[in-house]
Amino acid sequence: MKVLIASSEVVPFAKTGGLADVTGALPGELAQLGHKVIVIMPAYRAVKEAGFTLESTGIELEIPIGDHSEKGTVLRSTLPNQEVPIFFVDQSDFFDRPGIYGEGGSDYADNCERFTFFSRAILECIRLFDWQTELVHLNDWQTSLVAALLKCEYHDHPAYSKIASLITIHNLAYQGLFPRDKMPITGLDPIHFNWQEMEFHGKLNLLKTGLIFADSINTVSPTYSLEIQTELQGCGLEGVLGHRADVLTGILNGIDTAVWNPSTDEYLVSNYDECFEISTGCQGKTECKLALQKEFQLESNPEIPMIGIIGRLAAQKGWSLILPVLRNFLAEQNVQWVILGTGDPDYHHALMSLHRSYPHRMALTLGFSNELAHRIESGADIFLMPSEFEPCGLNQMYSMAYGTVPIVRQTGGLTDTVIDVTPDSLESKSATGFCFEEFSATALGDTVEKAIRMYRQDQNTWRQIMINGMSRDWSWKASAEKYATLYRQTQIRKHHQD
């Protein structure tokens, strides 16, 4: 099948979250399954500064935006280590900026114009490439408009009439909400601005638009696909998703095991795999832990439990729970904490204050470093991920692959990936981490205590849990096969509707 994957971010060219990881890894796996795949994204400043060779295609675009048009061009490269072409829509006024979606904590005021331009450019590229696309795989609100354009504006055009559309929801909380007066920007007939299609409480909602018009919808984990049909996690769109439940599925993300693999990871001081003796432990991982302790001037002692946290400093990631637990442990227990992340300034200030008070128990890096993320995943004993909600999550999978035992809240993809430590799961040697359900600091604290107690008192069981997680297949292969099946189902559905 010929598939075009459209995304606002793709690793390693530009990234703000897990969306980029998915769209950077999935295309290559699909290509290995025999599908013809191309990828398209905007040519941000970050793309041009990433150090990859970008070639001109010679294609020039003129895209209608409301009552005028904007010009652009198309660049080309190849996804690293894959034989998959990636194209970049270049328009300096829209994309030559310091940020991807905004800067200084605020979204760009013209994001509706920027991603309308990108969405319409995607469809123009299909025609100009003369590439007989059978399915467009859209991702989040930034490309959602493509589904509506295919149904409402391009449906009679011979180059587009047979193209099926799938939209993947990576995080329902981000919906592309704009004032009503932005509707003309889309170029679609204002008749579509109604509660059953593009309108949402008086505003234009681009994600809702995609959910209404796409032939199929999926999320990045099976549990999340069910959760978003409830009032608690539906973000106001639970009615729309319930109405389209017959075309809604969940496919768990994989991880790029060419990049996240402790046996080959170039960022580690010592490589290792799951083939170690339970009685003696994993020497390579111990060396990674000692190196991390030295790097942050923590006490050099492999027996001290080390807890790692990587990710956005945001309420969604459970920081209202983490901070009180962190304060208690720093004050009362000899446990080391290594934290890497950036986000809410209030969390920045709280963490900096704790770091000043406990510099020998807590390491803090406010920002993001890919290399440090790898070193934390390899050196920590425990990884903390108590999310309020989590569409899929990748770090818990990175952690298990690296023999770092996760502590997670049972939600979304965390439920689908981490098998809780229970008497039954320990007996069957299937346990891979510690889970709790109630979103509270007490529940998190109790679970951390439980994990620390096992780490200190029963190293043989702890090492078996490590091996269980490391032995599982976290690659994209199984997920890519499910996407390939979903593509075929979507195409059949499209043809039956026609």
JSON list of C-alpha atoms in Angstrom, two decimals, residues 338-491:
[
{"chain": "A", "resi": 338, "resn": "VAL", "atom": "CA", "xyz": [18.01, 12.18, 39.39]},
{"chain": "A", "resi": 339, "resn": "ILE", "atom": "CA", "xyz": [15.59, 14.51, 37.60]},
{"chain": "A", "resi": 340, "resn": "LEU", "atom": "CA", "xyz": [15.68, 15.79, 34.01]},
{"chain": "A", "resi": 341, "resn": "GLY", "atom": "CA", "xyz": [12.94, 17.98, 32.62]},
{"chain": "A", "resi": 342, "resn": "THR", "atom": "CA", "xyz": [11.55, 21.39, 31.86]},
{"chain": "A", "resi": 343, "resn": "GLY", "atom": "CA", "xyz": [8.14, 22.99, 31.95]},
{"chain": "A", "resi": 344, "resn": "ASP", "atom": "CA", "xyz": [6.04, 24.83, 34.55]},
{"chain": "A", "resi": 345, "resn": "PRO", "atom": "CA", "xyz": [8.10, 27.59, 36.24]},
{"chain": "A", "resi": 346, "resn": "ASP", "atom": "CA", "xyz": [6.46, 26.81, 39.61]},
{"chain": "A", "resi": 347, "resn": "TYR", "atom": "CA", "xyz": [7.85, 23.28, 39.46]},
{"chain": "A", "resi": 348, "resn": "HIS", "atom": "CA", "xyz": [11.24, 24.69, 38.41]},
{"chain": "A", "resi": 349, "resn": "HIS", "atom": "CA", "xyz": [11.36, 26.86, 41.53]},
{"chain": "A", "resi": 350, "resn": "ALA", "atom": "CA", "xyz": [10.22, 24.07, 43.86]},
{"chain": "A", "resi": 351, "resn": "LEU", "atom": "CA", "xyz": [12.80, 21.64, 42.50]},
{"chain": "A", "resi": 352, "resn": "MET", "atom": "CA", "xyz": [15.63, 24.18, 42.60]},
{"chain": "A", "resi": 353, "resn": "SER", "atom": "CA", "xyz": [14.81, 24.86, 46.26]},
{"chain": "A", "resi": 354, "resn": "LEU", "atom": "CA", "xyz": [14.90, 21.15, 47.10]},
{"chain": "A", "resi": 355, "resn": "HIS", "atom": "CA", "xyz": [18.14, 20.71, 45.18]},
{"chain": "A", "resi": 356, "resn": "ARG", "atom": "CA", "xyz": [19.78, 23.49, 47.20]},
{"chain": "A", "resi": 357, "resn": "SER", "atom": "CA", "xyz": [18.69, 21.79, 50.42]},
{"chain": "A", "resi": 358, "resn": "TYR", "atom": "CA", "xyz": [19.69, 18.25, 49.43]},
{"chain": "A", "resi": 359, "resn": "PRO", "atom": "CA", "xyz": [22.47, 18.47, 46.80]},
{"chain": "A", "resi": 360, "resn": "HIS", "atom": "CA", "xyz": [23.96, 15.11, 47.81]},
{"chain": "A", "resi": 361, "resn": "ARG", "atom": "CA", "xyz": [20.68, 13.22, 47.44]},
{"chain": "A", "resi": 362, "resn": "MET", "atom": "CA", "xyz": [19.17, 14.96, 44.45]},
{"chain": "A", "resi": 363, "resn": "ALA", "atom": "CA", "xyz": [20.52, 15.73, 40.98]},
{"chain": "A", "resi": 364, "resn": "LEU", "atom": "CA", "xyz": [18.58, 18.22, 38.87]},
{"chain": "A", "resi": 365, "resn": "THR", "atom": "CA", "xyz": [18.87, 19.27, 35.23]},
{"chain": "A", "resi": 366, "resn": "LEU", "atom": "CA", "xyz": [16.24, 21.77, 34.08]},
{"chain": "A", "resi": 367, "resn": "GLY", "atom": "CA", "xyz": [16.18, 21.34, 30.32]},
{"chain": "A", "resi": 368, "resn": "PHE", "atom": "CA", "xyz": [16.46, 18.40, 27.99]},
{"chain": "A", "resi": 369, "resn": "SER", "atom": "CA", "xyz": [19.43, 16.30, 26.97]},
{"chain": "A", "resi": 370, "resn": "ASN", "atom": "CA", "xyz": [18.99, 13.16, 24.92]},
{"chain": "A", "resi": 371, "resn": "GLU", "atom": "CA", "xyz": [22.35, 11.80, 26.05]},
{"chain": "A", "resi": 372, "resn": "LEU", "atom": "CA", "xyz": [21.53, 12.39, 29.72]},
{"chain": "A", "resi": 373, "resn": "ALA", "atom": "CA", "xyz": [18.13, 10.75, 29.27]},
{"chain": "A", "resi": 374, "resn": "HIS", "atom": "CA", "xyz": [19.92, 7.59, 28.11]},
{"chain": "A", "resi": 375, "resn": "ARG", "atom": "CA", "xyz": [22.34, 7.74, 31.05]},
{"chain": "A", "resi": 376, "resn": "ILE", "atom": "CA", "xyz": [19.50, 8.14, 33.55]},
{"chain": "A", "resi": 377, "resn": "GLU", "atom": "CA", "xyz": [17.54, 5.23, 32.06]},
{"chain": "A", "resi": 378, "resn": "SER", "atom": "CA", "xyz": [20.61, 3.03, 32.38]},
{"chain": "A", "resi": 379, "resn": "GLY", "atom": "CA", "xyz": [21.84, 4.21, 35.77]},
{"chain": "A", "resi": 380, "resn": "ALA", "atom": "CA", "xyz": [18.63, 4.49, 37.79]},
{"chain": "A", "resi": 381, "resn": "ASP", "atom": "CA", "xyz": [17.13, 1.55, 39.65]},
{"chain": "A", "resi": 382, "resn": "ILE", "atom": "CA", "xyz": [13.57, 2.92, 39.55]},
{"chain": "A", "resi": 383, "resn": "PHE", "atom": "CA", "xyz": [11.75, 5.19, 37.13]},
{"chain": "A", "resi": 384, "resn": "LEU", "atom": "CA", "xyz": [8.84, 7.30, 38.40]},
{"chain": "A", "resi": 385, "resn": "MET", "atom": "CA", "xyz": [5.87, 8.01, 36.10]},
{"chain": "A", "resi": 386, "resn": "PRO", "atom": "CA", "xyz": [2.70, 8.77, 38.12]},
{"chain": "A", "resi": 387, "resn": "SER", "atom": "CA", "xyz": [0.78, 10.45, 35.29]},
{"chain": "A", "resi": 388, "resn": "GLU", "atom": "CA", "xyz": [-2.72, 11.83, 35.74]},
{"chain": "A", "resi": 389, "resn": "PHE", "atom": "CA", "xyz": [-3.37, 10.55, 32.23]},
{"chain": "A", "resi": 390, "resn": "GLU", "atom": "CA", "xyz": [-1.00, 9.03, 29.67]},
{"chain": "A", "resi": 391, "resn": "PRO", "atom": "CA", "xyz": [-2.08, 8.26, 26.09]},
{"chain": "A", "resi": 392, "resn": "CYS", "atom": "CA", "xyz": [0.81, 5.82, 25.73]},
{"chain": "A", "resi": 393, "resn": "GLY", "atom": "CA", "xyz": [4.06, 6.88, 27.33]},
{"chain": "A", "resi": 394, "resn": "LEU", "atom": "CA", "xyz": [7.49, 5.83, 26.12]},
{"chain": "A", "resi": 395, "resn": "ASN", "atom": "CA", "xyz": [9.74, 6.29, 29.12]},
{"chain": "A", "resi": 396, "resn": "GLN", "atom": "CA", "xyz": [8.22, 3.37, 31.00]},
{"chain": "A", "resi": 397, "resn": "MET", "atom": "CA", "xyz": [9.12, 1.18, 28.01]},
{"chain": "A", "resi": 398, "resn": "TYR", "atom": "CA", "xyz": [12.63, 2.67, 27.76]},
{"chain": "A", "resi": 399, "resn": "SER", "atom": "CA", "xyz": [12.99, 1.96, 31.49]},
{"chain": "A", "resi": 400, "resn": "MET", "atom": "CA", "xyz": [11.96, -1.68, 31.29]},
{"chain": "A", "resi": 401, "resn": "ALA", "atom": "CA", "xyz": [14.24, -2.21, 28.28]},
{"chain": "A", "resi": 402, "resn": "TYR", "atom": "CA", "xyz": [17.12, -0.84, 30.38]},
{"chain": "A", "resi": 403, "resn": "GLY", "atom": "CA", "xyz": [16.36, -2.90, 33.49]},
{"chain": "A", "resi": 404, "resn": "THR", "atom": "CA", "xyz": [15.03, 0.13, 35.37]},
{"chain": "A", "resi": 405, "resn": "VAL", "atom": "CA", "xyz": [11.87, -0.84, 37.23]},
{"chain": "A", "resi": 406, "resn": "PRO", "atom": "CA", "xyz": [9.00, 1.60, 36.65]},
{"chain": "A", "resi": 407, "resn": "ILE", "atom": "CA", "xyz": [6.52, 2.91, 39.21]},
{"chain": "A", "resi": 408, "resn": "VAL", "atom": "CA", "xyz": [3.43, 4.06, 37.32]},
{"chain": "A", "resi": 409, "resn": "ARG", "atom": "CA", "xyz": [-0.15, 5.03, 37.87]},
{"chain": "A", "resi": 410, "resn": "GLN", "atom": "CA", "xyz": [-2.65, 2.74, 36.16]},
{"chain": "A", "resi": 411, "resn": "THR", "atom": "CA", "xyz": [-3.86, 4.88, 33.28]},
{"chain": "A", "resi": 412, "resn": "GLY", "atom": "CA", "xyz": [-3.70, 4.75, 29.49]},
{"chain": "A", "resi": 413, "resn": "GLY", "atom": "CA", "xyz": [-0.62, 3.17, 28.00]},
{"chain": "A", "resi": 414, "resn": "LEU", "atom": "CA", "xyz": [0.94, 2.70, 31.45]},
{"chain": "A", "resi": 415, "resn": "THR", "atom": "CA", "xyz": [-1.80, 0.17, 32.20]},
{"chain": "A", "resi": 416, "resn": "ASP", "atom": "CA", "xyz": [-1.13, -1.57, 28.89]},
{"chain": "A", "resi": 417, "resn": "THR", "atom": "CA", "xyz": [2.63, -1.89, 29.33]},
{"chain": "A", "resi": 418, "resn": "VAL", "atom": "CA", "xyz": [3.52, -2.37, 33.01]},
{"chain": "A", "resi": 419, "resn": "ILE", "atom": "CA", "xyz": [2.57, -5.60, 34.79]},
{"chain": "A", "resi": 420, "resn": "ASP", "atom": "CA", "xyz": [2.13, -4.92, 38.50]},
{"chain": "A", "resi": 421, "resn": "VAL", "atom": "CA", "xyz": [4.12, -6.74, 41.16]},
{"chain": "A", "resi": 422, "resn": "THR", "atom": "CA", "xyz": [1.66, -9.13, 42.80]},
{"chain": "A", "resi": 423, "resn": "PRO", "atom": "CA", "xyz": [2.05, -12.62, 44.29]},
{"chain": "A", "resi": 424, "resn": "ASP", "atom": "CA", "xyz": [0.67, -14.12, 41.07]},
{"chain": "A", "resi": 425, "resn": "SER", "atom": "CA", "xyz": [2.84, -12.07, 38.69]},
{"chain": "A", "resi": 426, "resn": "LEU", "atom": "CA", "xyz": [5.93, -12.77, 40.77]},
{"chain": "A", "resi": 427, "resn": "GLU", "atom": "CA", "xyz": [5.21, -16.51, 40.71]},
{"chain": "A", "resi": 428, "resn": "SER", "atom": "CA", "xyz": [4.68, -16.49, 36.93]},
{"chain": "A", "resi": 429, "resn": "LYS", "atom": "CA", "xyz": [7.76, -14.28, 36.42]},
{"chain": "A", "resi": 430, "resn": "SER", "atom": "CA", "xyz": [5.71, -11.71, 34.50]},
{"chain": "A", "resi": 431, "resn": "ALA", "atom": "CA", "xyz": [5.90, -8.72, 36.88]},
{"chain": "A", "resi": 432, "resn": "THR", "atom": "CA", "xyz": [7.68, -5.73, 35.34]},
{"chain": "A", "resi": 433, "resn": "GLY", "atom": "CA", "xyz": [6.91, -2.82, 37.69]},
{"chain": "A", "resi": 434, "resn": "PHE", "atom": "CA", "xyz": [4.88, -1.30, 40.50]},
{"chain": "A", "resi": 435, "resn": "CYS", "atom": "CA", "xyz": [1.43, 0.17, 39.82]},
{"chain": "A", "resi": 436, "resn": "PHE", "atom": "CA", "xyz": [-1.09, 2.19, 41.82]},
{"chain": "A", "resi": 437, "resn": "GLU", "atom": "CA", "xyz": [-4.53, 3.48, 40.90]},
{"chain": "A", "resi": 438, "resn": "GLU", "atom": "CA", "xyz": [-5.59, 6.40, 43.10]},
{"chain": "A", "resi": 439, "resn": "PHE", "atom": "CA", "xyz": [-4.22, 9.77, 41.95]},
{"chain": "A", "resi": 440, "resn": "SER", "atom": "CA", "xyz": [-2.85, 10.85, 45.31]},
{"chain": "A", "resi": 441, "resn": "ALA", "atom": "CA", "xyz": [0.49, 11.53, 46.96]},
{"chain": "A", "resi": 442, "resn": "THR", "atom": "CA", "xyz": [-0.34, 8.92, 49.61]},
{"chain": "A", "resi": 443, "resn": "ALA", "atom": "CA", "xyz": [-0.83, 6.19, 47.00]},
{"chain": "A", "resi": 444, "resn": "LEU", "atom": "CA", "xyz": [2.37, 7.16, 45.21]},
{"chain": "A", "resi": 445, "resn": "GLY", "atom": "CA", "xyz": [4.35, 7.37, 48.45]},
{"chain": "A", "resi": 446, "resn": "ASP", "atom": "CA", "xyz": [3.13, 3.95, 49.58]},
{"chain": "A", "resi": 447, "resn": "THR", "atom": "CA", "xyz": [4.10, 2.43, 46.23]},
{"chain": "A", "resi": 448, "resn": "VAL", "atom": "CA", "xyz": [7.58, 3.99, 46.31]},
{"chain": "A", "resi": 449, "resn": "GLU", "atom": "CA", "xyz": [8.01, 2.63, 49.87]},
{"chain": "A", "resi": 450, "resn": "LYS", "atom": "CA", "xyz": [6.99, -0.83, 48.66]},
{"chain": "A", "resi": 451, "resn": "ALA", "atom": "CA", "xyz": [9.48, -0.73, 45.81]},
{"chain": "A", "resi": 452, "resn": "ILE", "atom": "CA", "xyz": [12.34, 0.58, 47.97]},
{"chain": "A", "resi": 453, "resn": "ARG", "atom": "CA", "xyz": [11.64, -2.09, 50.57]},
{"chain": "A", "resi": 454, "resn": "MET", "atom": "CA", "xyz": [11.90, -4.85, 47.96]},
{"chain": "A", "resi": 455, "resn": "TYR", "atom": "CA", "xyz": [15.04, -3.32, 46.48]},
{"chain": "A", "resi": 456, "resn": "ARG", "atom": "CA", "xyz": [16.74, -3.31, 49.88]},
{"chain": "A", "resi": 457, "resn": "GLN", "atom": "CA", "xyz": [15.46, -6.64, 51.20]},
{"chain": "A", "resi": 458, "resn": "ASP", "atom": "CA", "xyz": [15.07, -8.97, 48.21]},
{"chain": "A", "resi": 459, "resn": "GLN", "atom": "CA", "xyz": [17.57, -8.33, 45.44]},
{"chain": "A", "resi": 460, "resn": "ASN", "atom": "CA", "xyz": [16.95, -11.68, 43.77]},
{"chain": "A", "resi": 461, "resn": "THR", "atom": "CA", "xyz": [13.28, -10.88, 43.21]},
{"chain": "A", "resi": 462, "resn": "TRP", "atom": "CA", "xyz": [14.20, -7.36, 42.14]},
{"chain": "A", "resi": 463, "resn": "ARG", "atom": "CA", "xyz": [16.61, -8.67, 39.52]},
{"chain": "A", "resi": 464, "resn": "GLN", "atom": "CA", "xyz": [13.98, -11.09, 38.22]},
{"chain": "A", "resi": 465, "resn": "ILE", "atom": "CA", "xyz": [11.63, -8.12, 37.70]},
{"chain": "A", "resi": 466, "resn": "MET", "atom": "CA", "xyz": [14.43, -6.37, 35.81]},
{"chain": "A", "resi": 467, "resn": "ILE", "atom": "CA", "xyz": [14.95, -9.40, 33.57]},
{"chain": "A", "resi": 468, "resn": "ASN", "atom": "CA", "xyz": [11.19, -9.70, 32.95]},
{"chain": "A", "resi": 469, "resn": "GLY", "atom": "CA", "xyz": [11.05, -6.14, 31.60]},
{"chain": "A", "resi": 470, "resn": "MET", "atom": "CA", "xyz": [14.24, -6.41, 29.58]},
{"chain": "A", "resi": 471, "resn": "SER", "atom": "CA", "xyz": [13.13, -9.67, 27.97]},
{"chain": "A", "resi": 472, "resn": "ARG", "atom": "CA", "xyz": [9.92, -8.26, 26.48]},
{"chain": "A", "resi": 473, "resn": "ASP", "atom": "CA", "xyz": [9.78, -7.12, 22.86]},
{"chain": "A", "resi": 474, "resn": "TRP", "atom": "CA", "xyz": [9.30, -3.33, 22.92]},
{"chain": "A", "resi": 475, "resn": "SER", "atom": "CA", "xyz": [10.10, -2.86, 19.22]},
{"chain": "A", "resi": 476, "resn": "TRP", "atom": "CA", "xyz": [7.80, -1.29, 16.65]},
{"chain": "A", "resi": 477, "resn": "LYS", "atom": "CA", "xyz": [7.44, -4.51, 14.65]},
{"chain": "A", "resi": 478, "resn": "ALA", "atom": "CA", "xyz": [4.21, -5.80, 16.24]},
{"chain": "A", "resi": 479, "resn": "SER", "atom": "CA", "xyz": [2.67, -2.31, 16.31]},
{"chain": "A", "resi": 480, "resn": "ALA", "atom": "CA", "xyz": [3.58, -1.69, 12.67]},
{"chain": "A", "resi": 481, "resn": "GLU", "atom": "CA", "xyz": [1.82, -4.91, 11.68]},
{"chain": "A", "resi": 482, "resn": "LYS", "atom": "CA", "xyz": [-1.30, -3.70, 13.48]},
{"chain": "A", "resi": 483, "resn": "TYR", "atom": "CA", "xyz": [-1.10, -0.35, 11.68]},
{"chain": "A", "resi": 484, "resn": "ALA", "atom": "CA", "xyz": [-0.78, -2.15, 8.35]},
{"chain": "A", "resi": 485, "resn": "THR", "atom": "CA", "xyz": [-3.95, -4.10, 9.16]},
{"chain": "A", "resi": 486, "resn": "LEU", "atom": "CA", "xyz": [-5.72, -0.90, 10.20]},
{"chain": "A", "resi": 487, "resn": "TYR", "atom": "CA", "xyz": [-4.68, 0.77, 6.94]},
{"chain": "A", "resi": 488, "resn": "ARG", "atom": "CA", "xyz": [-6.26, -2.05, 4.95]},
{"chain": "A", "resi": 489, "resn": "GLN", "atom": "CA", "xyz": [-9.45, -1.90, 7.04]},
{"chain": "A", "resi": 490, "resn": "THR", "atom": "CA", "xyz": [-9.61, 1.88, 6.58]},
{"chain": "A", "resi": 491, "resn": "GLN", "atom": "CA", "xyz": [-9.23, 1.59, 2.84]}
]
